[in-house]
């Protein structure tokens, strides 16, 4: 049975998901949209993503078998990424920018597990919200569900025993967000190099467009992730202890 605090968390998450799924609005998707990537590039990014998914699924199965009490946190990490990455803000190109929400899950469970959770998030957004696409799922997974969590986890592991926990969480979430958009810019530039300046000119163009809205969004996501992590420290300390998240962190 869930205790009262977890029931409250579940109600908040479910309510947020319902608001997003049933909200009527035009589609302005930042994730690379359906059919936008040439077939060879779409296949290449799937090939890059598949090994991470295999490792992630194995680790999820092991985690649930060995630590079943962490299942709710696992769901919370996925829901947090779904909610944040579905909050789209139109960009200057008519596409959009959005938070990613992957930093929290990477801190709690590591990048391999978050690669699966992030991909499930992207799949549901493509099917339910027309946000992203199925042919571009591999590319979107590499940028948001693989590279973003790897950056967040690396920062967390590298700084948690050297800097304050709040600053470490903030940097992990903020830079995971920004790295996602850097990789997306690389993916788009590779697929559509500039006719004159080639890959470099195209990368600078896409990166500059995304930076206008993404930098303030990344900072906001970092602050929100710190608040959520602090709430978890208060309300889910036993689960965090089980996961070993707080081992060796600075106060």
Short mmCIF file of N, CA and C in Angstrom, two decimals, residues 38-131:
data_model
loop_
_atom_site.label_atom_id
_atom_site.label_comp_id
_atom_site.label_asym_id
_atom_site.label_seq_id
_atom_site.Cartn_x
_atom_site.Cartn_y
_atom_site.Cartn_z
N UNK A 38 15.99 11.94 -43.54
CA UNK A 38 16.16 10.95 -44.61
C UNK A 38 16.26 9.54 -44.02
N UNK A 39 15.77 8.53 -44.76
CA UNK A 39 15.72 7.16 -44.21
C UNK A 39 17.05 6.65 -43.67
N UNK A 40 18.15 6.93 -44.36
CA UNK A 40 19.44 6.43 -43.89
C UNK A 40 19.84 7.04 -42.55
N UNK A 41 19.59 8.33 -42.37
CA UNK A 41 19.90 8.96 -41.09
C UNK A 41 18.98 8.44 -39.99
N UNK A 42 17.70 8.25 -40.31
CA UNK A 42 16.77 7.71 -39.32
C UNK A 42 17.22 6.32 -38.87
N UNK A 43 17.64 5.49 -39.81
CA UNK A 43 18.10 4.14 -39.48
C UNK A 43 19.39 4.18 -38.67
N UNK A 44 20.28 5.10 -39.00
CA UNK A 44 21.54 5.20 -38.28
C UNK A 44 21.31 5.52 -36.80
N UNK A 45 20.41 6.45 -36.52
CA UNK A 45 20.17 6.83 -35.12
C UNK A 45 19.48 5.71 -34.35
N UNK A 46 18.66 4.91 -35.02
CA UNK A 46 18.10 3.73 -34.37
C UNK A 46 19.22 2.76 -34.00
N UNK A 47 20.17 2.58 -34.91
CA UNK A 47 21.28 1.66 -34.64
C UNK A 47 22.12 2.13 -33.46
N UNK A 48 22.27 3.44 -33.33
CA UNK A 48 23.01 3.98 -32.19
C UNK A 48 22.25 3.76 -30.89
N UNK A 49 20.92 3.90 -30.93
CA UNK A 49 20.10 3.83 -29.71
C UNK A 49 19.89 2.41 -29.20
N UNK A 50 19.80 1.44 -30.07
CA UNK A 50 19.42 0.08 -29.67
C UNK A 50 20.30 -0.51 -28.57
N UNK A 51 21.63 -0.42 -28.64
CA UNK A 51 22.43 -1.00 -27.54
C UNK A 51 22.11 -0.39 -26.17
N UNK A 52 21.83 0.90 -26.13
CA UNK A 52 21.47 1.55 -24.87
C UNK A 52 20.15 1.01 -24.35
N UNK A 53 19.19 0.78 -25.25
CA UNK A 53 17.91 0.23 -24.84
C UNK A 53 18.05 -1.17 -24.27
N UNK A 54 18.89 -1.98 -24.89
CA UNK A 54 19.09 -3.35 -24.41
C UNK A 54 19.67 -3.34 -23.00
N UNK A 55 20.71 -2.55 -22.79
CA UNK A 55 21.31 -2.45 -21.46
C UNK A 55 20.32 -1.88 -20.46
N UNK A 56 19.59 -0.86 -20.86
CA UNK A 56 18.62 -0.23 -19.96
C UNK A 56 17.52 -1.17 -19.54
N UNK A 57 16.99 -1.95 -20.45
CA UNK A 57 15.94 -2.91 -20.11
C UNK A 57 16.44 -3.95 -19.12
N UNK A 58 17.66 -4.42 -19.32
CA UNK A 58 18.23 -5.40 -18.39
C UNK A 58 18.37 -4.80 -16.99
N UNK A 59 18.81 -3.56 -16.91
CA UNK A 59 18.99 -2.92 -15.61
C UNK A 59 17.66 -2.63 -14.93
N UNK A 60 16.63 -2.29 -15.72
CA UNK A 60 15.30 -2.08 -15.13
C UNK A 60 14.79 -3.39 -14.54
N UNK A 61 14.90 -4.47 -15.29
CA UNK A 61 14.45 -5.77 -14.78
C UNK A 61 15.18 -6.16 -13.50
N UNK A 62 16.48 -5.91 -13.46
CA UNK A 62 17.26 -6.24 -12.27
C UNK A 62 16.87 -5.34 -11.10
N UNK A 63 16.67 -4.07 -11.38
CA UNK A 63 16.28 -3.13 -10.33
C UNK A 63 14.94 -3.52 -9.70
N UNK A 64 13.96 -3.84 -10.53
CA UNK A 64 12.63 -4.19 -10.02
C UNK A 64 12.69 -5.49 -9.23
N UNK A 65 13.53 -6.43 -9.70
CA UNK A 65 13.64 -7.71 -8.99
C UNK A 65 14.34 -7.56 -7.65
N UNK A 66 15.37 -6.72 -7.60
CA UNK A 66 16.17 -6.59 -6.37
C UNK A 66 15.63 -5.51 -5.43
N UNK A 67 15.02 -4.46 -5.97
CA UNK A 67 14.55 -3.34 -5.15
C UNK A 67 13.14 -2.93 -5.59
N UNK A 68 12.15 -3.77 -5.36
CA UNK A 68 10.79 -3.47 -5.83
C UNK A 68 10.20 -2.21 -5.24
N UNK A 69 10.74 -1.77 -4.09
CA UNK A 69 10.21 -0.57 -3.46
C UNK A 69 10.53 0.70 -4.25
N UNK A 70 11.39 0.60 -5.26
CA UNK A 70 11.75 1.78 -6.05
C UNK A 70 10.86 1.94 -7.28
N UNK A 71 9.87 1.09 -7.45
CA UNK A 71 9.04 1.15 -8.65
C UNK A 71 8.30 2.47 -8.79
N UNK A 72 7.82 3.00 -7.68
CA UNK A 72 7.08 4.26 -7.76
C UNK A 72 8.00 5.41 -8.18
N UNK A 73 9.23 5.41 -7.65
CA UNK A 73 10.19 6.42 -8.07
C UNK A 73 10.51 6.28 -9.56
N UNK A 74 10.56 5.05 -10.05
CA UNK A 74 10.80 4.80 -11.46
C UNK A 74 9.68 5.43 -12.30
N UNK A 75 8.44 5.21 -11.85
CA UNK A 75 7.31 5.81 -12.55
C UNK A 75 7.32 7.32 -12.46
N UNK A 76 7.71 7.84 -11.30
CA UNK A 76 7.76 9.29 -11.12
C UNK A 76 8.79 9.92 -12.05
N UNK A 77 9.95 9.28 -12.20
CA UNK A 77 10.99 9.81 -13.09
C UNK A 77 10.49 9.86 -14.54
N UNK A 78 9.79 8.81 -14.97
CA UNK A 78 9.25 8.81 -16.32
C UNK A 78 8.16 9.84 -16.50
N UNK A 79 7.27 9.97 -15.50
CA UNK A 79 6.19 10.95 -15.59
C UNK A 79 6.73 12.37 -15.59
N UNK A 80 7.76 12.62 -14.79
CA UNK A 80 8.37 13.95 -14.73
C UNK A 80 8.92 14.33 -16.11
N UNK A 81 9.60 13.39 -16.76
CA UNK A 81 10.13 13.66 -18.10
C UNK A 81 9.00 13.87 -19.10
N UNK A 82 7.94 13.09 -18.98
CA UNK A 82 6.81 13.23 -19.91
C UNK A 82 6.16 14.59 -19.77
N UNK A 83 5.88 14.99 -18.53
CA UNK A 83 5.20 16.26 -18.29
C UNK A 83 6.05 17.43 -18.77
N UNK A 84 7.32 17.46 -18.37
CA UNK A 84 8.15 18.60 -18.74
C UNK A 84 8.40 18.68 -20.24
N UNK A 85 8.71 17.56 -20.86
CA UNK A 85 9.04 17.60 -22.28
C UNK A 85 7.82 17.81 -23.16
N UNK A 86 6.62 17.71 -22.60
CA UNK A 86 5.39 17.99 -23.35
C UNK A 86 4.97 19.45 -23.25
N UNK A 87 5.66 20.24 -22.41
CA UNK A 87 5.35 21.66 -22.26
C UNK A 87 6.12 22.43 -23.32
N UNK A 88 5.51 22.62 -24.48
CA UNK A 88 6.20 23.19 -25.63
C UNK A 88 6.00 24.70 -25.72
N UNK A 89 7.09 25.41 -26.01
CA UNK A 89 7.05 26.85 -26.20
C UNK A 89 7.48 27.13 -27.64
N UNK A 90 6.65 27.83 -28.44
CA UNK A 90 7.02 28.10 -29.84
C UNK A 90 8.36 28.81 -29.94
N UNK A 91 9.16 28.38 -30.90
CA UNK A 91 10.45 29.00 -31.17
C UNK A 91 10.32 29.92 -32.37
N UNK A 92 11.39 30.62 -32.73
CA UNK A 92 11.31 31.61 -33.79
C UNK A 92 11.12 30.96 -35.16
N UNK A 93 11.29 29.66 -35.27
CA UNK A 93 11.13 28.99 -36.56
C UNK A 93 9.73 28.43 -36.77
N UNK A 94 8.86 28.52 -35.76
CA UNK A 94 7.56 27.87 -35.86
C UNK A 94 7.59 26.46 -35.30
N UNK A 95 8.78 25.99 -34.89
CA UNK A 95 8.86 24.73 -34.15
C UNK A 95 8.68 25.09 -32.68
N UNK A 96 9.39 24.43 -31.78
CA UNK A 96 9.25 24.82 -30.38
C UNK A 96 10.45 24.36 -29.58
N UNK A 97 10.55 24.92 -28.38
CA UNK A 97 11.52 24.46 -27.40
C UNK A 97 10.75 23.94 -26.20
N UNK A 98 11.40 23.12 -25.39
CA UNK A 98 10.74 22.59 -24.21
C UNK A 98 11.77 22.05 -23.24
N UNK A 99 11.40 21.93 -21.95
CA UNK A 99 12.28 21.21 -21.02
C UNK A 99 12.35 19.74 -21.42
N UNK A 100 13.27 19.00 -20.83
CA UNK A 100 13.38 17.57 -21.15
C UNK A 100 13.02 16.69 -19.95
N UNK A 101 13.36 17.11 -18.74
CA UNK A 101 13.01 16.34 -17.55
C UNK A 101 13.82 15.09 -17.33
N UNK A 102 14.88 14.87 -18.10
CA UNK A 102 15.63 13.62 -17.98
C UNK A 102 16.70 13.66 -16.89
N UNK A 103 17.06 14.86 -16.44
CA UNK A 103 18.12 14.96 -15.44
C UNK A 103 17.78 14.27 -14.14
N UNK A 104 16.53 14.40 -13.70
CA UNK A 104 16.12 13.79 -12.44
C UNK A 104 16.26 12.28 -12.49
N UNK A 105 15.73 11.65 -13.53
CA UNK A 105 15.81 10.20 -13.64
C UNK A 105 17.23 9.70 -13.77
N UNK A 106 18.09 10.47 -14.46
CA UNK A 106 19.49 10.07 -14.58
C UNK A 106 20.19 10.09 -13.23
N UNK A 107 19.87 11.09 -12.41
CA UNK A 107 20.45 11.17 -11.06
C UNK A 107 19.99 9.99 -10.21
N UNK A 108 18.71 9.65 -10.32
CA UNK A 108 18.15 8.59 -9.47
C UNK A 108 18.56 7.20 -9.92
N UNK A 109 18.57 6.96 -11.25
CA UNK A 109 18.71 5.59 -11.75
C UNK A 109 19.88 5.37 -12.70
N UNK A 110 20.52 6.43 -13.14
CA UNK A 110 21.62 6.27 -14.09
C UNK A 110 21.15 6.41 -15.53
N UNK A 111 22.08 6.60 -16.46
CA UNK A 111 21.70 6.88 -17.85
C UNK A 111 21.11 5.70 -18.61
N UNK A 112 21.50 4.47 -18.28
CA UNK A 112 20.98 3.33 -19.03
C UNK A 112 19.49 3.16 -18.82
N UNK A 113 19.05 3.20 -17.57
CA UNK A 113 17.62 3.08 -17.28
C UNK A 113 16.86 4.27 -17.86
N UNK A 114 17.45 5.46 -17.75
CA UNK A 114 16.76 6.64 -18.27
C UNK A 114 16.66 6.61 -19.78
N UNK A 115 17.56 5.89 -20.46
CA UNK A 115 17.44 5.79 -21.92
C UNK A 115 16.15 5.08 -22.30
N UNK A 116 15.73 4.11 -21.50
CA UNK A 116 14.48 3.40 -21.76
C UNK A 116 13.29 4.27 -21.37
N UNK A 117 13.34 4.86 -20.18
CA UNK A 117 12.23 5.72 -19.74
C UNK A 117 12.03 6.88 -20.70
N UNK A 118 13.14 7.51 -21.13
CA UNK A 118 13.02 8.63 -22.05
C UNK A 118 12.46 8.22 -23.39
N UNK A 119 12.82 7.03 -23.86
CA UNK A 119 12.29 6.55 -25.14
C UNK A 119 10.80 6.24 -25.03
N UNK A 120 10.37 5.68 -23.91
CA UNK A 120 8.94 5.44 -23.70
C UNK A 120 8.19 6.76 -23.70
N UNK A 121 8.77 7.78 -23.06
CA UNK A 121 8.17 9.12 -23.07
C UNK A 121 8.02 9.62 -24.50
N UNK A 122 9.07 9.51 -25.29
CA UNK A 122 9.03 9.97 -26.67
C UNK A 122 8.02 9.19 -27.50
N UNK A 123 7.92 7.89 -27.25
CA UNK A 123 6.97 7.07 -27.99
C UNK A 123 5.54 7.49 -27.69
N UNK A 124 5.22 7.69 -26.42
CA UNK A 124 3.87 8.10 -26.06
C UNK A 124 3.56 9.50 -26.58
N UNK A 125 4.54 10.39 -26.57
CA UNK A 125 4.30 11.73 -27.10
C UNK A 125 4.05 11.69 -28.61
N UNK A 126 4.77 10.82 -29.31
CA UNK A 126 4.55 10.69 -30.75
C UNK A 126 3.16 10.14 -31.05
N UNK A 127 2.71 9.18 -30.24
CA UNK A 127 1.42 8.54 -30.49
C UNK A 127 0.24 9.36 -29.99
N UNK A 128 0.40 10.02 -28.84
CA UNK A 128 -0.72 10.73 -28.21
C UNK A 128 -0.77 12.22 -28.54
N UNK A 129 0.40 12.83 -28.74
CA UNK A 129 0.45 14.28 -28.88
C UNK A 129 0.96 14.75 -30.23
N UNK A 130 1.29 13.82 -31.13
CA UNK A 130 1.91 14.16 -32.42
C UNK A 130 3.16 15.00 -32.20
N UNK A 131 3.89 14.67 -31.16
CA UNK A 131 5.11 15.39 -30.78
C UNK A 131 6.29 14.48 -31.09
#
